[in-house]
C-alpha cells in the first residue's frame, strides 16, 4: 500500500506510526510520544526527567500525551498499556 506521508517529518502531535506493549518495570524499546491505557486505573511512571509520579484514575480506552521513561509496577493498577511512536 502506498504511503503518501512516507517522506514527511514526524512531529510529536502527529498520529502514531507504531506501538508496543509496555510491561511494568521494563525499559521500553523507545520513548513513546504518548501512552494508551486499555484498562483504567492508576499508572505510576518515571518521566523523562526522572520524576516518579502516579497518574490517578485514568480511564481505559484512552490515549494520554505523556512521554515516559518507564512504567512502575508499584502503584500501577491500570492495564493494557501501550507506547505510541
Coordinates of C-alpha atoms in Angstrom, one line a residue, residues 11-85:
X11 CA 6.2 15.7 14.9
X12 CA 5.1 14.8 18.5
X13 CA 1.5 15.7 17.9
X14 CA 1.2 13.7 14.7
X15 CA -0.6 10.3 14.7
X16 CA 1.5 7.4 15.9
X17 CA 3.0 5.1 13.2
X18 CA 3.7 2.2 15.5
X19 CA 3.0 0.9 19.0
X20 CA 4.4 -1.5 21.6
X21 CA 3.4 -3.1 24.9
X22 CA 4.9 -1.5 28.0
X23 CA 5.1 -4.1 30.8
X24 CA 5.7 -2.6 34.2
X25 CA 9.4 -2.4 35.4
X26 CA 10.9 -2.9 32.0
X27 CA 12.6 -0.3 29.8
X28 CA 10.5 0.3 26.7
X29 CA 12.4 0.0 23.4
X30 CA 11.6 3.6 22.5
X31 CA 10.5 6.7 24.4
X32 CA 6.8 6.9 23.4
X33 CA 5.1 10.1 22.2
X34 CA 2.0 9.0 24.1
X35 CA 0.6 6.1 26.0
X36 CA -2.6 4.2 25.6
X37 CA -4.3 2.7 28.6
X38 CA -6.6 -0.3 27.8
X39 CA -7.9 -0.9 31.3
X40 CA -8.4 2.1 33.6
X41 CA -6.8 2.7 37.0
X42 CA -3.7 4.3 38.4
X43 CA -0.5 4.5 36.5
X44 CA 2.9 5.1 38.2
X45 CA 5.5 6.3 35.7
X46 CA 9.0 7.7 35.6
X47 CA 9.2 10.8 33.4
X48 CA 12.0 11.7 31.0
X49 CA 13.4 14.0 33.7
X50 CA 13.4 11.2 36.3
X51 CA 10.4 12.3 38.3
X52 CA 8.2 9.4 39.6
X53 CA 4.5 10.3 39.7
X54 CA 1.2 8.4 39.9
X55 CA -1.4 9.4 37.5
X56 CA -4.6 8.6 39.3
X57 CA -8.0 7.5 37.9
X58 CA -7.0 7.1 34.3
X59 CA -9.8 6.0 32.0
X60 CA -9.5 2.8 30.0
X61 CA -9.5 3.1 26.2
X62 CA -7.8 6.5 26.3
X63 CA -4.6 7.9 24.9
X64 CA -2.5 10.2 27.2
X65 CA 0.0 12.6 25.6
X66 CA 2.9 11.9 28.0
X67 CA 6.5 10.9 27.3
X68 CA 7.8 8.5 29.9
X69 CA 10.9 6.5 30.6
X70 CA 9.3 3.6 32.5
X71 CA 6.0 2.3 33.9
X72 CA 6.5 1.1 37.5
X73 CA 4.6 -1.8 39.0
X74 CA 4.2 -0.3 42.5
X75 CA 1.2 1.9 42.4
X76 CA 0.0 0.8 38.9
X77 CA -3.4 -0.7 38.7
X78 CA -4.1 0.2 35.0
X79 CA -3.6 -2.4 32.4
X80 CA -3.1 -2.9 28.7
X81 CA -0.5 -0.1 28.5
X82 CA 0.9 0.6 25.0
X83 CA 3.5 3.1 23.9
X84 CA 2.8 5.0 20.8
X85 CA 5.6 6.2 18.5

